[in-house]
Short mmCIF file of C-alpha atoms in Angstrom, two decimals:
data_model
loop_
_atom_site.label_atom_id
_atom_site.label_comp_id
_atom_site.label_asym_id
_atom_site.label_seq_id
_atom_site.Cartn_x
_atom_site.Cartn_y
_atom_site.Cartn_z
CA UNK A 22 -73.12 19.04 -21.71
CA UNK A 23 -72.82 22.80 -21.24
CA UNK A 24 -75.76 24.72 -22.79
CA UNK A 25 -73.16 26.57 -24.90
CA UNK A 26 -71.85 23.37 -26.35
CA UNK A 27 -73.38 21.95 -29.50
CA UNK A 28 -74.21 23.18 -33.02
CA UNK A 29 -73.46 26.82 -33.76
CA UNK A 30 -73.71 28.72 -37.13
CA UNK A 31 -70.27 30.07 -37.88
CA UNK A 32 -69.38 33.26 -39.82
CA UNK A 33 -65.83 33.16 -41.25
CA UNK A 34 -64.02 36.42 -41.88
CA UNK A 35 -60.46 37.26 -42.90
CA UNK A 36 -59.80 40.23 -40.82
CA UNK A 37 -62.25 40.43 -37.87
CA UNK A 38 -61.63 38.73 -34.50
CA UNK A 39 -64.41 38.86 -31.87
CA UNK A 40 -63.52 38.83 -28.18
CA UNK A 41 -65.76 38.11 -25.23
CA UNK A 42 -67.41 41.31 -23.81
CA UNK A 43 -66.62 43.21 -26.97
CA UNK A 44 -69.06 44.42 -29.60
CA UNK A 45 -68.59 44.11 -33.36
CA UNK A 46 -70.69 45.71 -36.11
CA UNK A 47 -71.35 43.40 -39.08
CA UNK A 48 -72.95 43.78 -42.49
CA UNK A 49 -74.23 40.56 -44.05
CA UNK A 50 -74.85 40.72 -47.76
CA UNK A 51 -74.03 37.38 -49.28
CA UNK A 52 -77.17 35.11 -49.75
CA UNK A 53 -75.82 32.46 -47.41
CA UNK A 54 -75.27 34.97 -44.60
CA UNK A 55 -78.58 36.68 -45.15
CA UNK A 56 -80.10 33.28 -44.62
CA UNK A 57 -77.90 32.84 -41.54
CA UNK A 58 -79.08 36.13 -40.13
CA UNK A 59 -82.79 35.35 -40.72
CA UNK A 60 -82.43 31.91 -39.08
CA UNK A 61 -80.60 33.10 -35.96
CA UNK A 62 -82.76 36.07 -35.49
CA UNK A 63 -85.80 33.78 -35.50
CA UNK A 64 -83.94 31.54 -32.98
CA UNK A 65 -81.01 31.79 -30.62
CA UNK A 66 -79.58 35.10 -32.02
CA UNK A 67 -76.14 33.42 -31.60
CA UNK A 68 -73.33 33.36 -34.18
CA UNK A 69 -69.82 31.92 -33.93
CA UNK A 70 -67.15 34.26 -35.35
CA UNK A 71 -64.12 32.49 -36.77
CA UNK A 72 -61.08 33.65 -38.61
CA UNK A 73 -59.99 32.21 -41.95
CA UNK A 74 -56.48 30.77 -42.06
CA UNK A 75 -54.47 33.52 -43.93
CA UNK A 76 -53.17 31.12 -46.60
CA UNK A 77 -56.71 30.44 -47.64
CA UNK A 78 -58.21 33.94 -47.74
CA UNK A 79 -58.43 33.76 -51.51
CA UNK A 80 -60.99 30.94 -51.02
CA UNK A 81 -63.51 33.09 -49.16
CA UNK A 82 -66.22 32.46 -51.76
CA UNK A 83 -66.13 28.81 -50.80
CA UNK A 84 -65.59 27.16 -47.42
CA UNK A 85 -61.97 27.97 -46.54
CA UNK A 86 -60.25 26.44 -43.49
CA UNK A 87 -60.74 28.39 -40.36
CA UNK A 88 -58.89 28.50 -37.04
CA UNK A 89 -60.42 26.05 -34.55
CA UNK A 90 -60.86 28.65 -31.77
CA UNK A 91 -63.49 31.33 -32.24
CA UNK A 92 -65.79 33.53 -30.22
CA UNK A 93 -69.53 33.16 -29.93
CA UNK A 94 -71.66 36.28 -29.92
CA UNK A 95 -75.26 37.31 -29.45
CA UNK A 96 -76.99 39.74 -31.72
CA UNK A 97 -77.88 42.82 -29.66
CA UNK A 98 -79.14 44.96 -32.57
CA UNK A 99 -80.36 44.07 -36.01
CA UNK A 100 -81.64 45.94 -39.02
CA UNK A 101 -82.84 44.34 -42.21
CA UNK A 102 -82.38 46.70 -45.20
CA UNK A 103 -84.74 46.99 -48.12
CA UNK A 104 -82.29 45.11 -50.41
CA UNK A 105 -82.10 42.15 -48.09
CA UNK A 106 -78.82 43.01 -46.35
CA UNK A 107 -78.56 42.91 -42.62
CA UNK A 108 -76.75 45.30 -40.28
CA UNK A 109 -75.96 43.64 -37.00
CA UNK A 110 -74.20 44.34 -33.76
CA UNK A 111 -72.71 41.26 -32.19
CA UNK A 112 -71.64 41.09 -28.52
CA UNK A 113 -69.03 38.50 -27.73
CA UNK A 114 -70.05 36.05 -25.03
CA UNK A 115 -67.47 33.31 -24.84
CA UNK A 116 -64.74 31.44 -26.65
CA UNK A 117 -65.28 28.08 -28.24
CA UNK A 118 -63.40 25.29 -30.03
CA UNK A 119 -64.73 23.65 -33.16
CA UNK A 120 -65.12 19.98 -32.57
CA UNK A 121 -66.29 19.19 -36.10
CA UNK A 122 -68.17 20.87 -38.89
CA UNK A 123 -71.61 19.55 -39.72
CA UNK A 124 -72.50 18.38 -43.18
CA UNK A 125 -74.57 21.01 -44.99
CA UNK A 126 -78.08 20.20 -46.03
CA UNK A 127 -79.49 21.29 -49.39
CA UNK A 128 -81.59 23.99 -47.75
CA UNK A 129 -78.87 25.46 -45.46
CA UNK A 130 -76.41 27.69 -47.25
CA UNK A 131 -74.14 28.65 -44.30
CA UNK A 132 -71.73 26.64 -42.19
CA UNK A 133 -72.56 25.11 -38.87
CA UNK A 134 -70.12 23.49 -36.46
CA UNK A 135 -70.30 21.43 -33.32
CA UNK A 136 -68.45 23.39 -30.70
CA UNK A 137 -67.37 23.20 -27.03
CA UNK A 138 -67.24 26.17 -24.81
CA UNK A 139 -63.79 27.31 -23.66
CA UNK A 140 -63.39 28.94 -20.24
CA UNK A 141 -61.07 31.92 -19.77
CA UNK A 142 -59.38 30.69 -16.60
CA UNK A 143 -58.65 33.14 -13.86
CA UNK A 144 -57.98 31.57 -10.52
CA UNK A 145 -58.02 33.52 -7.26
CA UNK A 146 -54.35 32.65 -6.84
CA UNK A 147 -53.60 34.58 -10.06
CA UNK A 148 -55.04 37.87 -8.70
CA UNK A 149 -51.70 39.40 -7.68
CA UNK A 150 -50.11 38.36 -10.97
CA UNK A 151 -52.95 39.84 -13.00
CA UNK A 152 -52.78 43.08 -11.05
CA UNK A 153 -49.14 43.42 -11.96
CA UNK A 154 -49.79 42.54 -15.65
CA UNK A 155 -52.71 44.94 -15.80
CA UNK A 156 -50.51 47.80 -14.54
CA UNK A 157 -47.77 46.86 -16.94
CA UNK A 158 -50.05 46.65 -19.94
CA UNK A 159 -51.76 50.03 -19.10
CA UNK A 160 -48.25 51.57 -18.90
CA UNK A 161 -47.39 50.22 -22.31
CA UNK A 162 -50.62 51.54 -23.75
CA UNK A 163 -49.89 54.98 -22.31
CA UNK A 164 -46.40 54.84 -23.77
CA UNK A 165 -47.80 53.98 -27.22
CA UNK A 166 -50.36 56.80 -27.06
CA UNK A 167 -47.91 59.38 -25.74
CA UNK A 168 -46.30 60.07 -29.10
CA UNK A 169 -49.55 60.46 -31.01
CA UNK A 170 -52.28 61.26 -28.54
CA UNK A 171 -50.66 62.80 -25.44
CA UNK A 172 -53.93 64.10 -24.00
CA UNK A 173 -55.54 60.73 -24.29
CA UNK A 174 -52.46 59.06 -22.70
CA UNK A 175 -52.65 61.38 -19.67
CA UNK A 176 -56.35 60.45 -19.18
CA UNK A 177 -55.57 56.76 -19.21
CA UNK A 178 -54.90 56.36 -15.51
CA UNK A 179 -55.27 53.25 -13.38
CA UNK A 180 -58.11 54.94 -11.47
CA UNK A 181 -60.04 55.41 -14.75
CA UNK A 182 -60.26 51.68 -15.26
CA UNK A 183 -60.11 50.48 -11.68
CA UNK A 184 -63.67 49.08 -11.70
CA UNK A 185 -63.27 47.29 -15.06
CA UNK A 186 -62.93 43.57 -14.60
CA UNK A 187 -59.64 42.16 -15.68
CA UNK A 188 -61.18 39.95 -18.40
CA UNK A 189 -63.13 42.84 -19.89
CA UNK A 190 -60.11 45.09 -19.91
CA UNK A 191 -57.70 42.70 -21.54
CA UNK A 192 -60.32 41.71 -24.20
CA UNK A 193 -61.15 45.40 -24.91
CA UNK A 194 -57.45 46.28 -25.34
CA UNK A 195 -56.79 43.16 -27.47
CA UNK A 196 -59.66 44.37 -29.73
CA UNK A 197 -58.78 48.04 -29.68
CA UNK A 198 -55.38 47.94 -31.33
CA UNK A 199 -55.24 47.74 -35.16
CA UNK A 200 -53.34 44.58 -35.22
CA UNK A 201 -53.28 41.95 -37.99
CA UNK A 202 -56.08 39.36 -37.60
CA UNK A 203 -53.55 36.49 -37.02
CA UNK A 204 -52.08 38.51 -34.17
CA UNK A 205 -55.49 39.02 -32.59
CA UNK A 206 -56.28 35.33 -33.14
CA UNK A 207 -53.19 34.51 -31.02
CA UNK A 208 -54.56 36.67 -28.21
CA UNK A 209 -57.98 35.04 -28.49
CA UNK A 210 -56.42 31.62 -28.20
CA UNK A 211 -54.74 32.35 -24.86
CA UNK A 212 -56.25 29.88 -22.41
CA UNK A 213 -56.37 32.15 -19.39
CA UNK A 214 -56.73 35.81 -18.51
CA UNK A 215 -53.12 36.00 -17.20
CA UNK A 216 -51.85 34.44 -20.42
CA UNK A 217 -53.82 36.86 -22.57
CA UNK A 218 -52.37 39.81 -20.54
CA UNK A 219 -48.84 38.33 -21.12
CA UNK A 220 -49.36 37.91 -24.82
CA UNK A 221 -50.80 41.43 -25.13
CA UNK A 222 -47.87 42.81 -23.22
CA UNK A 223 -45.43 41.06 -25.64
CA UNK A 224 -47.33 42.57 -28.64
CA UNK A 225 -47.30 46.04 -27.15
CA UNK A 226 -43.61 45.85 -26.35
CA UNK A 227 -42.99 44.85 -30.00
CA UNK A 228 -45.05 47.79 -31.20
CA UNK A 229 -43.02 50.16 -28.91
CA UNK A 230 -39.78 48.74 -30.22
CA UNK A 231 -40.99 49.35 -33.74
CA UNK A 232 -41.94 52.88 -32.85
CA UNK A 233 -38.47 53.62 -31.39
CA UNK A 234 -36.90 52.03 -34.43
CA UNK A 235 -38.79 54.48 -36.62
CA UNK A 236 -40.95 51.80 -38.35
CA UNK A 237 -43.48 53.44 -40.72
CA UNK A 238 -46.29 50.91 -40.03
CA UNK A 239 -49.31 52.07 -38.14
CA UNK A 240 -50.36 48.96 -36.11
CA UNK A 241 -50.19 50.89 -32.83
CA UNK A 242 -53.40 52.81 -33.51
CA UNK A 243 -55.92 52.54 -30.76
CA UNK A 244 -59.55 52.64 -31.81
#
């Protein structure tokens, strides 16, 4: 068994998707998640971020159904506030699939799932394809920025990101756009780096089409 397989505390949210190599700030204030923070800080420092199925967001106070694919993260910074809340910074490490959720004991307030690690496949034979997708996606990002942040768009050159690994680049861009959580979940569920680039390309082309059609929405914002 991979050392990343096995039980993992899970933290369900309605609107936050964690990607590998990407940081996410979290504030934990509910009693169950304060307990989760205390337990993981005393142990593995690992949390599994998962997204609640949209139709069940109203059930957040309970144990709503979640998408089976999530992202594990390690706590890199932690602050316990005087009122018991925690401010955390979580760094995504790898994707996982929930095998089953473990029965909750009387003492444990938060959810724990048995998970299996998912590998973001990127074969050497895909290098040329990924290079082409990478260039295409960066071009789309520049096109989206051009109308609102032309100076930023001009700075976004291939040379600027040349040394950034493909996996880190596609995950950073998937996280950076203010997309609906379900859209980001679809990007997270891509089984390979080339597939994630392709899905991201499709999303960006749709945003550009909306822009040219004069859609008033603001999902093209880049953080």
